[in-house]
Amino acid sequence: MPNYPDTFYARTAATTQERAPLQGRVEADCCIVGGGLAGLTCAHELARAGRSVVLLEAQAVGWGASGRNGGFVGTGYARSHASIAGAIGEAGADALHALSIEGMEMVRRTIEELGIASAEPLPGKLGVVRYDSGDALERSRDRLARQHGYEVEFWPTERVRTVLRSPKYHQGLYDPRCFHIHPLNYARALAAAVEAGGGRIFEASRAVGTELSGAEKRVATASGEVRARHVVFAGGGYTDRLVPKLRASQLPIATYVLTTEEAPETIGAVIGTRAAISDDRRAGDYYRLVAGGRRLLWGGRITTRTSEPHDLAALLRRTMISTYPELAPLKVELAWSGLMSYARHLMPQIGELQPGVWYCQGFGGHGLNTTAIGGRVVAEALLGRGRRHELFAPFGLVWNGGPFGTLAVQGTYWSYQLMDWWRER
């Protein structure tokens, strides 16, 4: 088994295959750098179209955020629809939202077509608010139906509290088309599908050098090199300085997850649904039942620190218990962190850096649907089948601000925390 971080997903991985590092020189139509879901999806789309693909992964497929996230597959982006519309207009925001829906459905269809039973898809997502905001939620419901033909259910406070027995929650929107999965099993199955289609994947193969100016590009690892007409950089929060402009345009943001011991009766007494749950705060809680409903997976908090807090389990447990005091007897079995890739504008960064050189990154906050559509639109462009990646052009490679960008993110985070606290008060 590859050397994954110790997470619930790694412990319950359905396969243990390891892939050899790159040795010597290979050639391909396209070289993809990064074995997360964006890179794997792009590789899968290209391989299905008959193109030769080589994917280089520094660790193991799904090693980063793609294989240790909350597992939510929904619609939208880390940035709100209203904010996107304010920046690029309602028509552009609607087109991007339609892509996010398509990305969600891509994951569903891929699981069905490839028969990925180990992804364990379960339907439904309930988004709740921690202050009285029913009118706003009903307007959101109506806009989705009017502009996208997308139906969600408005739940008043009384209905929310029949399934989530916490006085902290008020109204909610239930989306029956959203679902949640085992993301590492999905990533590993997608990698196997790439290989079944003729693609080649090399693990433990960090890209250490590039020559990108000519018609034929070169990407070097410690023990080999790839020659290709096209290169796609699909890194995430662990992106290094191989291509300085890409690293300087995104911020690695940490988020944290725990899983509890098995206690289905204790958990079921306060959480009466198998749907995924999230609240509306900027760094809100997200959680769902896993292991057949016997354990609780709970995530939340964001920071700009790249090292894991020594008291991580205790930090998350306090948040969980503040929402559900009845869960105080539960022991935390595992806790882990992961780095997400965010741009300052909170949107995916997808485009062509220079002729034949592409980037597909910045999926923090909504990665499972946006990595899918990101990989697809880049593949479409490489295949000459469309230019939908240009919908993301208004949100390009904006400088992250260096150390000042990190301070700005921290300041923004605390300002949101204060606003959330005030609303709840």
Coordinates of C-alpha atoms in Angstrom, one line a residue:
M1 CA 0.0 0.0 0.0
P2 CA 1.4 3.5 -0.8
N3 CA 2.5 5.7 2.1
Y4 CA -0.7 7.7 2.6
P5 CA -1.3 9.8 5.7
D6 CA -3.2 7.9 8.4
T7 CA -6.8 8.7 7.7
F8 CA -10.1 6.9 7.8
Y9 CA -10.0 6.7 4.0
A10 CA -6.5 5.2 3.9
R11 CA -7.5 2.6 6.5
T12 CA -10.5 1.6 4.5
A13 CA -9.0 1.8 1.0
A14 CA -10.4 -0.9 -1.3
T15 CA -7.1 -1.5 -3.2
T16 CA -3.4 -1.6 -2.3
Q17 CA -1.7 -1.3 -5.7
E18 CA 1.5 0.7 -5.8
R19 CA 2.8 2.2 -9.0
A20 CA 6.5 2.3 -9.9
P21 CA 8.4 5.6 -10.3
L22 CA 9.3 6.8 -13.8
Q23 CA 12.5 5.4 -15.1
G24 CA 14.1 6.6 -18.3
R25 CA 12.5 8.6 -21.1
V26 CA 8.9 8.2 -22.2
E27 CA 6.9 10.1 -24.8
A28 CA 3.2 11.1 -24.9
D29 CA 0.7 13.5 -26.4
C30 CA 0.2 15.0 -22.9
C31 CA 2.1 14.9 -19.6
I32 CA 0.0 15.7 -16.5
V33 CA 1.8 16.8 -13.3
G34 CA -0.3 16.0 -10.3
G35 CA -2.3 12.8 -9.4
G36 CA -5.2 14.4 -7.6
L37 CA -8.7 14.4 -9.0
A38 CA -8.2 17.2 -11.5
G39 CA -5.2 15.5 -13.1
L40 CA -6.8 12.1 -13.0
T41 CA -10.0 13.4 -14.6
C42 CA -8.1 15.1 -17.3
A43 CA -6.1 12.0 -17.9
H44 CA -9.2 9.9 -18.1
E45 CA -10.9 12.2 -20.6
L46 CA -7.9 12.2 -22.8
A47 CA -7.3 8.4 -22.6
R48 CA -10.9 7.7 -23.5
A49 CA -10.4 9.9 -26.6
G50 CA -7.4 7.8 -27.7
R51 CA -4.6 10.2 -26.7
S52 CA -1.5 9.0 -25.0
V53 CA -1.1 10.3 -21.5
V54 CA 1.6 10.1 -18.9
L55 CA 0.7 11.3 -15.3
L56 CA 3.4 12.1 -12.8
E57 CA 2.6 12.1 -9.1
A58 CA 5.0 13.0 -6.4
Q59 CA 3.5 10.7 -3.8
A60 CA 0.6 8.4 -4.6
V61 CA -2.7 9.1 -6.5
G62 CA -5.1 10.9 -4.3
W63 CA -2.4 11.5 -1.6
G64 CA -3.4 15.2 -1.1
A65 CA -6.7 16.9 -0.6
S66 CA -8.4 14.7 -3.2
G67 CA -8.1 11.6 -1.0
R68 CA -8.6 13.1 2.5
N69 CA -11.5 15.6 2.2
G70 CA -15.0 15.5 3.6
G71 CA -16.3 13.5 0.6
F72 CA -19.1 16.0 -0.3
V73 CA -20.1 16.1 -4.0
G74 CA -22.3 19.1 -4.6
T75 CA -22.7 22.2 -6.7
G76 CA -21.2 25.6 -6.6
Y77 CA -17.8 27.0 -5.7
A78 CA -16.0 28.3 -2.7
R79 CA -17.1 31.8 -3.8
S80 CA -20.8 32.5 -3.5
H81 CA -23.0 32.9 -6.5
A82 CA -23.8 36.5 -5.6
S83 CA -20.1 37.4 -5.4
I84 CA -19.4 35.7 -8.7
A85 CA -22.3 37.6 -10.3
G86 CA -21.1 40.8 -8.9
A87 CA -17.7 40.3 -10.4
I88 CA -18.6 39.0 -13.9
G89 CA -22.3 39.5 -14.3
E90 CA -25.3 37.2 -13.9
A91 CA -24.9 35.4 -17.2
G92 CA -21.3 34.5 -16.6
A93 CA -22.2 33.4 -13.0
D94 CA -25.0 31.2 -14.3
A95 CA -22.8 29.6 -16.9
L96 CA -20.2 28.8 -14.3
H97 CA -22.9 27.4 -11.9
A98 CA -24.1 25.1 -14.7
L99 CA -20.6 23.8 -15.1
S100 CA -20.5 23.0 -11.3
I101 CA -23.7 21.0 -11.7
E102 CA -22.2 19.2 -14.6
G103 CA -19.1 18.4 -12.5
M104 CA -21.2 16.9 -9.8
E105 CA -23.1 14.7 -12.4
M106 CA -19.7 13.7 -13.9
V107 CA -18.7 12.1 -10.6
R108 CA -22.0 10.3 -10.3
R109 CA -21.9 8.9 -13.8
T110 CA -18.2 7.9 -13.5
I111 CA -19.0 5.9 -10.4
E112 CA -21.9 4.2 -12.2
E113 CA -20.1 3.6 -15.5
L114 CA -17.0 2.2 -13.8
G115 CA -18.9 0.3 -11.1
I116 CA -16.9 1.9 -8.3
A117 CA -18.9 0.3 -5.4
S118 CA -16.1 1.2 -3.0
A119 CA -16.8 4.9 -3.5
E120 CA -20.0 4.1 -1.4
P121 CA -22.1 7.0 -2.8
L122 CA -24.9 8.1 -0.5
P123 CA -27.6 10.7 -1.5
G124 CA -28.4 14.0 -0.1
K125 CA -26.9 17.1 1.5
L126 CA -28.5 19.4 4.0
G127 CA -27.1 22.9 4.3
V128 CA -28.2 24.6 7.5
V129 CA -27.9 28.1 8.9
R130 CA -27.1 29.0 12.5
Y131 CA -29.2 32.1 12.6
D132 CA -32.8 32.8 11.4
S133 CA -32.4 33.2 7.7
G134 CA -35.4 31.6 6.1
D135 CA -36.3 34.3 3.6
A136 CA -32.8 34.2 2.2
L137 CA -32.8 30.5 1.8
E138 CA -36.2 30.5 0.1
R139 CA -34.9 33.1 -2.4
S140 CA -31.9 30.9 -3.1
R141 CA -34.2 27.9 -3.6
D142 CA -36.3 30.0 -6.1
R143 CA -33.3 31.3 -8.0
L144 CA -31.9 27.7 -8.5
A145 CA -35.3 26.6 -9.8
R146 CA -35.8 29.6 -12.0
Q147 CA -32.3 29.9 -13.5
H148 CA -31.2 26.3 -13.6
G149 CA -34.2 24.2 -13.3
Y150 CA -32.6 22.8 -10.2
E151 CA -34.9 21.8 -7.4
V152 CA -34.0 21.9 -3.7
E153 CA -36.2 21.7 -0.7
F154 CA -36.6 24.5 1.9
W155 CA -36.7 23.0 5.4
P156 CA -38.1 25.2 8.3
T157 CA -36.5 25.1 11.7
E158 CA -38.9 22.6 13.0
R159 CA -38.0 20.1 10.3
V160 CA -34.3 20.6 10.6
R161 CA -34.4 20.0 14.3
T162 CA -36.2 16.7 13.8
V163 CA -33.1 15.2 12.2
L164 CA -30.4 17.4 13.6
R165 CA -31.1 17.7 17.3
S166 CA -29.2 20.9 18.1
P167 CA -30.6 24.3 19.1
K168 CA -27.8 25.9 17.1
Y169 CA -29.5 25.2 13.8
H170 CA -32.4 27.1 12.2
Q171 CA -33.5 26.6 8.6
G172 CA -31.9 24.6 5.8
L173 CA -31.9 23.7 2.2
Y174 CA -31.9 20.0 1.3
D175 CA -30.4 19.0 -2.0
P176 CA -31.4 15.4 -3.0
R177 CA -29.0 15.4 -6.0
C178 CA -25.9 16.1 -4.0
F179 CA -24.2 13.0 -2.5
H180 CA -21.1 12.0 -0.6
I181 CA -18.5 9.4 -1.2
H182 CA -15.2 7.7 -0.1
P183 CA -12.9 10.1 -2.1
L184 CA -9.7 8.0 -1.9
N185 CA -11.4 4.9 -3.3
Y186 CA -12.9 7.1 -6.0
A187 CA -9.5 8.5 -6.9
R188 CA -7.8 5.2 -6.9
A189 CA -10.5 3.6 -9.1
L190 CA -10.3 6.6 -11.5
A191 CA -6.5 6.0 -11.8
A192 CA -7.1 2.3 -12.6
A193 CA -9.5 3.5 -15.4
V194 CA -6.9 5.8 -16.8
E195 CA -4.5 2.8 -17.0
A196 CA -7.2 0.6 -18.5
G197 CA -7.6 3.2 -21.2
G198 CA -3.9 3.1 -22.0
G199 CA -2.7 6.0 -19.8
R200 CA 0.5 5.6 -17.8
I201 CA 0.8 6.7 -14.1
F202 CA 4.0 7.0 -12.2
E203 CA 4.0 7.5 -8.5
A204 CA 6.9 8.7 -6.3
S205 CA 7.8 10.7 -9.4
R206 CA 8.1 14.3 -8.4
A207 CA 8.7 16.7 -11.3
V208 CA 11.9 18.5 -10.6
G209 CA 12.7 20.3 -13.9
T210 CA 11.0 21.5 -17.0
E211 CA 11.7 22.8 -20.5
L212 CA 8.4 24.3 -21.7
S213 CA 9.4 26.8 -24.5
G214 CA 9.6 24.5 -27.5
A215 CA 6.9 22.6 -29.5
E216 CA 8.0 19.5 -27.6
K217 CA 7.9 20.0 -23.8
R218 CA 10.1 18.2 -21.3
V219 CA 9.3 17.3 -17.7
A220 CA 12.1 15.7 -15.7
T221 CA 11.9 13.6 -12.5
A222 CA 14.8 12.3 -10.5
S223 CA 15.1 9.2 -12.6
G224 CA 13.5 10.0 -15.9
E225 CA 11.8 12.4 -18.2
V226 CA 8.6 12.8 -20.2
R227 CA 8.6 14.4 -23.7
A228 CA 5.1 15.7 -24.7
R229 CA 3.4 18.2 -26.9
H230 CA 1.2 19.4 -24.0
V231 CA 1.8 19.7 -20.3
V232 CA -1.0 20.1 -17.7
F233 CA -0.1 21.3 -14.2
A234 CA -2.8 20.0 -11.9
G235 CA -1.3 20.5 -8.4
G236 CA -3.2 21.6 -5.3
G237 CA -2.2 22.7 -1.9
Y238 CA 1.1 20.9 -2.1
T239 CA 2.2 22.7 -5.2
D240 CA 5.9 23.5 -5.1
R241 CA 8.0 26.1 -7.0
L242 CA 8.5 24.1 -10.2
V243 CA 6.5 26.7 -12.1
P244 CA 6.9 29.8 -9.9
K245 CA 3.9 31.7 -11.3
L246 CA 1.6 28.9 -10.4
R247 CA 2.9 28.6 -6.8
A248 CA 2.7 32.4 -6.4
S249 CA -0.9 32.5 -7.4
Q250 CA -2.4 30.1 -4.8
L251 CA -2.4 29.8 -1.1
P252 CA -2.3 26.4 0.7
I253 CA -5.1 26.5 3.3
A254 CA -5.4 23.7 5.9
T255 CA -8.6 22.1 7.0
Y256 CA -9.1 19.4 9.6
V257 CA -11.2 16.2 9.9
L258 CA -11.8 13.5 12.6
T259 CA -13.6 10.2 12.8
T260 CA -15.1 8.9 16.0
E261 CA -15.2 5.5 17.5
E262 CA -18.1 3.2 16.5
A263 CA -21.2 4.3 18.5
P264 CA -24.2 4.2 16.2
E265 CA -26.8 4.6 19.0
T266 CA -25.1 7.6 20.5
I267 CA -24.7 9.3 17.1
G268 CA -28.1 8.3 15.9
A269 CA -29.7 9.9 18.9
V270 CA -28.8 13.4 17.7
I271 CA -28.1 13.0 13.9
G272 CA -31.1 11.3 12.3
T273 CA -30.0 11.3 8.6
R274 CA -27.4 9.7 6.3
A275 CA -27.3 12.9 4.3
A276 CA -24.1 15.1 4.4
I277 CA -24.5 18.2 6.6
S278 CA -22.8 21.6 6.5
D279 CA -23.5 25.0 7.9
D280 CA -23.2 28.3 6.2
R281 CA -20.2 29.8 8.0
R282 CA -17.0 30.6 6.1
A283 CA -15.1 28.0 8.1
G284 CA -18.2 26.1 9.1
D285 CA -18.6 22.5 10.2
Y286 CA -19.2 19.7 7.7
Y287 CA -20.0 16.1 8.7
R288 CA -21.6 12.8 7.8
L289 CA -22.1 9.3 9.0
V290 CA -19.6 6.7 7.7
A291 CA -18.9 3.0 8.1
G292 CA -22.5 2.2 7.6
G293 CA -23.7 4.8 10.1
R294 CA -21.5 3.5 12.9
R295 CA -19.0 6.4 13.0
L296 CA -19.2 10.2 12.6
L297 CA -16.8 12.0 10.3
W298 CA -16.5 15.6 11.3
G299 CA -14.6 18.4 9.6
G300 CA -14.1 22.1 10.0
R301 CA -11.8 25.0 10.8
I302 CA -9.3 26.5 8.3
T303 CA -5.9 28.0 8.9
T304 CA -2.9 29.1 6.9
R305 CA -0.5 27.0 9.0
T306 CA 0.9 24.1 7.0
S307 CA 1.8 22.0 10.1
E308 CA -0.7 20.0 12.0
P309 CA -1.7 21.3 15.4
H310 CA -0.6 19.0 18.2
D311 CA -4.1 19.3 19.8
L312 CA -6.0 18.8 16.5
A313 CA -8.3 16.1 17.8
A314 CA -9.2 18.1 20.9
L315 CA -9.9 21.2 18.8
L316 CA -12.3 19.5 16.5
R317 CA -13.9 17.5 19.3
R318 CA -14.7 20.7 21.2
T319 CA -16.5 22.1 18.1
M320 CA -18.5 18.9 17.7
I321 CA -19.5 18.8 21.3
S322 CA -20.5 22.5 21.3
T323 CA -23.1 21.6 18.6
Y324 CA -24.1 18.2 20.1
P325 CA -23.3 18.0 23.8
E326 CA -24.7 14.5 23.8
L327 CA -21.7 13.4 21.8
A328 CA -19.3 14.2 24.7
P329 CA -18.8 10.5 25.6
L330 CA -17.5 9.7 22.1
K331 CA -13.8 9.0 21.6
V332 CA -11.9 10.4 18.6
E333 CA -10.3 7.5 16.8
L334 CA -8.5 9.5 14.1
A335 CA -7.8 13.1 13.2
W336 CA -5.9 14.5 10.3
S337 CA -5.3 17.6 8.2
G338 CA -4.9 18.4 4.6
L339 CA -3.9 21.4 2.5
M340 CA -6.4 22.8 0.0
S341 CA -5.4 25.1 -2.9
Y342 CA -7.1 28.5 -2.8
A343 CA -6.7 31.6 -5.0
R344 CA -7.3 35.0 -3.5
H345 CA -10.5 35.2 -5.6
L346 CA -11.7 31.9 -4.3
M347 CA -12.3 30.4 -7.8
P348 CA -10.6 27.6 -9.7
Q349 CA -7.7 28.7 -11.8
I350 CA -8.0 27.0 -15.2
G351 CA -6.3 28.1 -18.4
E352 CA -3.3 28.1 -20.7
L353 CA -0.1 29.5 -19.3
Q354 CA 1.6 29.6 -22.7
P355 CA 1.2 27.5 -25.9
G356 CA 0.9 23.9 -24.9
V357 CA 1.2 24.5 -21.2
W358 CA -2.0 24.4 -19.1
Y359 CA -2.9 24.8 -15.4
C360 CA -5.8 23.4 -13.5
Q361 CA -5.7 24.3 -9.8
G362 CA -7.4 26.2 -7.0
F363 CA -10.3 23.9 -6.1
G364 CA -10.3 24.4 -2.3
G365 CA -13.7 24.3 -0.7
H366 CA -15.6 22.6 -3.5
G367 CA -13.1 20.2 -5.0
L368 CA -15.1 17.1 -5.8
N369 CA -17.3 18.7 -8.4
T370 CA -15.0 21.4 -9.6
T371 CA -11.9 19.1 -10.1
A372 CA -14.1 17.0 -12.4
I373 CA -15.3 19.8 -14.6
G374 CA -11.9 21.5 -14.5
G375 CA -10.2 18.3 -15.8
R376 CA -12.9 18.0 -18.5
V377 CA -12.7 21.5 -19.9
V378 CA -8.9 21.3 -20.1
A379 CA -9.2 18.0 -21.9
E380 CA -11.8 19.5 -24.3
A381 CA -9.4 22.3 -25.2
L382 CA -6.5 19.9 -25.8
L383 CA -8.8 17.7 -28.0
G384 CA -10.1 20.8 -30.0
R385 CA -13.6 20.1 -28.8
G386 CA -14.4 23.3 -27.0
R387 CA -13.3 26.5 -25.2
R388 CA -15.3 26.2 -22.1
H389 CA -12.2 26.8 -20.0
E390 CA -12.5 30.4 -21.0
L391 CA -15.5 30.8 -18.7
F392 CA -12.9 30.8 -15.9
A393 CA -10.7 33.4 -17.6
P394 CA -11.9 36.3 -15.4
F395 CA -10.4 34.5 -12.4
G396 CA -6.8 34.0 -13.5
L397 CA -3.4 33.7 -11.8
V398 CA -3.6 36.5 -9.4
W399 CA -0.6 36.9 -7.2
N400 CA -1.3 35.5 -3.7
G401 CA 0.4 38.4 -2.0
G402 CA 3.3 36.3 -0.6
P403 CA 3.5 36.5 3.2
F404 CA 1.2 39.5 3.2
G405 CA -1.4 37.3 1.4
T406 CA -1.2 34.8 4.3
L407 CA -1.8 37.6 6.8
A408 CA -4.7 38.9 4.6
V409 CA -6.3 35.4 4.6
Q410 CA -5.9 35.2 8.4
G411 CA -7.5 38.6 8.8
T412 CA -10.4 37.7 6.4
Y413 CA -11.0 34.5 8.3
W414 CA -11.3 36.2 11.6
S415 CA -13.5 38.9 10.2
Y416 CA -15.9 36.2 8.9
Q417 CA -15.7 34.5 12.3
L418 CA -16.8 37.7 13.9
M419 CA -19.6 38.2 11.4
D420 CA -20.8 34.6 12.0
W421 CA -20.7 35.1 15.7
W422 CA -22.7 38.3 15.5
R423 CA -25.4 36.8 13.3
E424 CA -25.8 33.9 15.7
R425 CA -26.0 36.3 18.6

